[in-house]
Amino acid sequence: MSFLEVTLFLLDGFKISLLIFAVTLLCGAPLGLPIAFCSMSKLKVVKAISKVIVWIVRGVPLMLQIFIIYYVPGLLFNYQLFGQIDRFMYINYGIADAGRITAVLIAFTLNYACYFSEIYRGGIESISRGQYEAGYVLGLTKNQIFRKIILKQVIKRIVPPMSNEIITLIKDTALANCIVVCEIIKQAKELAATKAMIWPLFYTGIFYLLFVGILTIILNKVEKKLSYFRS
Amino acid sequence: MSVLEIKNIRKSFGTTEVLKGISFSLEKGEVLAIIGSSGGGKTTLLRCLNFLELADEGTISVNSKVIYDGADKKGKNDDELRLNRLHFGLVFQSFNLFPQYNVLENVTLAPTLLERGTAQEIENNARALIEKVGLTEKINNYPCELSGGQQQRVAIARALALDPDILCFDEPTSALDPELTGEVLKVIKSLKGHDSTMIIVTHEMEFAKNVADKVMFISDGVIEEIGTPSEVFDNPKSEKTKAFLNKSFEEI
């Protein structure tokens, strides 16, 4: 296989990595917000449930969570949900791995939503009470205060920790290969196994590096854009 | 007719009773200065008036209408509290400007969200207020680019933008460097006589003497003395007031 062919083969895998990255970010980031609000709830039951979920999700390896999501339907209900999706999508549409990827997306989204929720909670709780009170005495509603006054200050504060998580996320996508999803590392291992080529495995690092480089530039831009005010 | 009438306001935090039955009234356009040592309940009183704390007992009436009664549920749900707060404005010791908005936006934010007129009307009014506090050339600056005194003047303009019946100041100059207090006090003084009723919690005795129509000395949660500045400052009746004033005017 030529260098170009290997690159294209790995790129096919990296597309899956990017898919997991994008879906996790797009679904996990919004999902983190209600979890954060539950963790700050005045209702003790809601708060306790939320805290336990966050504890479990953050306390168990993501790889194990992928296994759990993937195998549990089969073990509990004797129905291999994700295997069936795999088969159905492959037979009808010729799309491979659809079920496995779905399982990975669910596990990733839940996991990252919990991490994000803690970042949000920290950000929200770090805003001084004076900001809320200034909104109250101006006759604003709680909703207006949050959307128009608090939110942007929170965003500014959480950009650095969120950047960290986002950069970790692209590298975590490699965990999908534990249930044989053909992300980039799995593709490289495939080459090692079938063509006895080991160098593509190391070459995958370049893909991650380039992508993290682009992410870093974007995240720095966001940080800079919010640097016009101090809070 | 009194614009504000407070009857028997009481407030406890846990077992500590901070306000032990405060009653007074204010006429429209009057300026009341509240003095007293720290921990006496001055700030808590202002916070009760702005419903940042809810008084346990007592009533608050504005323009002869009872808007809050500690004894029943009157004025206690979120919406009622919000509307009640609009009778009052509050300028904080620590300014609490919104950092992500520039001077103009800080002043226009609340009137815009409360739909107090067209965008143009709100902006014109805001510009006039910003000019009144002398910050026209800073109109596009952000709070972090302003001095403490300038920030507090913006906070005053922001409070005025909603045209409250009673404007409250909670130690407006206590967080400022001494050389910046003058500009803020000057602005507050300039508001006097514009029909604006004001309550000013302050440690600036000279200022209270010169600007206030009424001076109230609060100690341990009760009104120890209330009267005209000359009554309170020149002929204090209570021993506590005398002791406090002696300390405040003590030459160092």
XYZ file of N, CA and C in Angstrom, chain A residues 128-142 144-145 147-153 227-231, chain B residues 47 50 52-53 78-79 82 85-86 88-90 92 96-101 109-110 113-114 142 144-145 158-159 162:
174
model
N -20.755 36.131 41.444
C -21.065 36.698 42.754
C -22.562 36.967 42.890
N -23.033 36.902 44.144
C -24.441 37.141 44.417
C -24.857 38.547 44.018
N -23.891 39.455 44.073
C -24.189 40.834 43.719
C -24.746 40.986 42.320
N -24.297 40.135 41.391
C -24.799 40.202 40.021
C -26.287 39.854 39.966
N -26.671 38.815 40.726
C -28.092 38.450 40.777
C -28.890 39.575 41.438
N -28.336 40.090 42.549
C -29.067 41.110 43.301
C -29.241 42.374 42.483
N -28.199 42.731 41.705
C -28.315 43.910 40.844
C -29.447 43.696 39.848
N -29.585 42.484 39.355
C -30.686 42.176 38.435
C -32.033 42.244 39.134
N -32.080 41.687 40.343
C -33.349 41.709 41.097
C -33.824 43.137 41.351
N -32.921 43.995 41.839
C -33.379 45.344 42.190
C -33.772 46.140 40.950
N -33.345 45.671 39.765
C -33.785 46.333 38.537
C -35.096 45.718 38.020
N -35.680 44.841 38.839
C -36.990 44.298 38.481
C -36.959 43.235 37.401
N -35.797 42.631 37.183
C -35.716 41.596 36.144
C -36.186 40.256 36.697
N -36.658 39.405 35.803
C -37.076 38.066 36.227
C -35.838 37.179 36.356
N -36.006 36.065 37.070
C -34.889 35.135 37.247
C -34.343 34.681 35.896
N -34.538 36.284 32.995
C -33.797 37.372 32.334
C -32.412 37.529 32.953
N -32.359 37.427 34.273
C -31.068 37.592 34.942
C -30.102 36.517 34.459
N -30.215 34.671 31.626
C -29.874 34.734 30.205
C -29.075 35.978 29.836
N -29.445 37.117 30.432
C -28.843 38.376 29.994
C -27.643 38.818 30.828
N -27.540 38.309 32.047
C -26.461 38.803 32.911
C -25.474 37.691 33.267
N -25.994 36.566 33.725
C -25.120 35.529 34.284
C -24.437 34.711 33.187
N -25.212 34.325 32.171
C -24.752 33.332 31.202
C -23.406 33.677 30.562
N -23.286 34.908 30.077
C -22.058 35.264 29.367
C -20.844 35.248 30.300
N -21.074 35.643 31.547
C -19.970 35.610 32.514
C -19.560 34.164 32.803
N -12.429 38.357 25.978
C -11.478 39.023 26.879
C -11.742 40.518 26.985
N -12.794 41.004 26.286
C -13.050 42.443 26.337
C -13.598 42.878 27.695
N -14.087 41.901 28.490
C -14.554 42.290 29.824
C -13.902 41.411 30.875
N -13.879 41.919 32.078
C -13.352 41.146 33.204
C -14.488 40.920 34.182
N -14.532 39.742 34.762
C -15.592 39.540 35.743
C -15.103 38.657 36.882
N -31.949 46.378 52.540
C -32.198 45.135 51.798
C -33.636 44.671 51.975
N -35.711 46.693 49.612
C -35.572 46.257 48.218
C -35.923 44.783 48.030
N -34.545 42.187 48.995
C -33.468 41.204 48.853
C -33.474 40.323 50.095
N -34.009 40.883 51.192
C -34.356 40.094 52.371
C -35.829 40.360 52.607
N -42.811 35.480 43.667
C -41.747 36.030 42.825
C -42.183 37.239 42.000
N -43.381 37.138 41.420
C -43.835 38.213 40.550
C -44.157 39.484 41.316
N -41.005 41.135 42.394
C -40.361 41.796 41.272
C -40.997 43.163 41.021
N -40.222 45.611 43.823
C -38.848 46.132 43.787
C -38.754 47.354 42.897
N -39.634 47.437 41.905
C -39.557 48.561 40.964
C -39.880 49.899 41.632
N -38.453 50.773 44.234
C -37.184 51.155 44.846
C -36.028 50.968 43.859
N -35.014 51.784 44.032
C -33.767 51.542 43.318
C -32.715 51.317 44.382
N -31.668 50.582 44.031
C -30.611 50.376 45.021
C -29.249 50.516 44.360
N -25.421 49.774 45.122
C -24.686 48.908 46.044
C -23.343 49.505 46.432
N -21.621 46.469 41.527
C -22.306 45.379 40.811
C -22.758 45.756 39.415
N -21.901 46.441 38.682
C -22.213 46.681 37.269
C -22.115 45.354 36.530
N -22.754 45.295 35.369
C -22.680 44.067 34.575
C -21.433 44.154 33.704
N -20.438 43.299 33.955
C -19.119 43.492 33.339
C -19.113 43.351 31.825
N -20.059 42.561 31.282
C -20.014 42.315 29.835
C -20.696 43.400 29.021
N -21.282 44.371 29.714
C -21.966 45.458 29.004
C -21.211 46.763 29.206
N -30.099 48.251 29.765
C -30.501 46.834 29.828
C -31.877 46.619 30.472
N -32.029 47.119 31.706
C -33.292 46.847 32.413
C -34.497 47.518 31.731
N -35.390 45.385 28.743
C -36.016 44.098 29.067
C -37.416 44.293 29.644
N -37.615 45.428 30.333
C -38.937 45.679 30.927
C -39.846 46.434 29.960
N -16.158 49.747 29.033
C -16.652 48.650 29.864
C -16.274 48.915 31.321
N -14.642 47.391 33.513
C -13.253 47.155 33.922
C -12.316 48.282 33.496
N -12.809 49.157 32.624
C -11.962 50.273 32.179
C -12.227 51.551 32.980
N -27.797 53.815 36.226
C -28.545 52.584 35.956
C -29.792 52.502 36.838
N -29.631 52.868 38.114
C -30.779 52.828 39.027
C -31.815 53.883 38.638
N -34.776 53.506 35.743
C -36.110 52.925 35.942
C -37.009 53.879 36.719
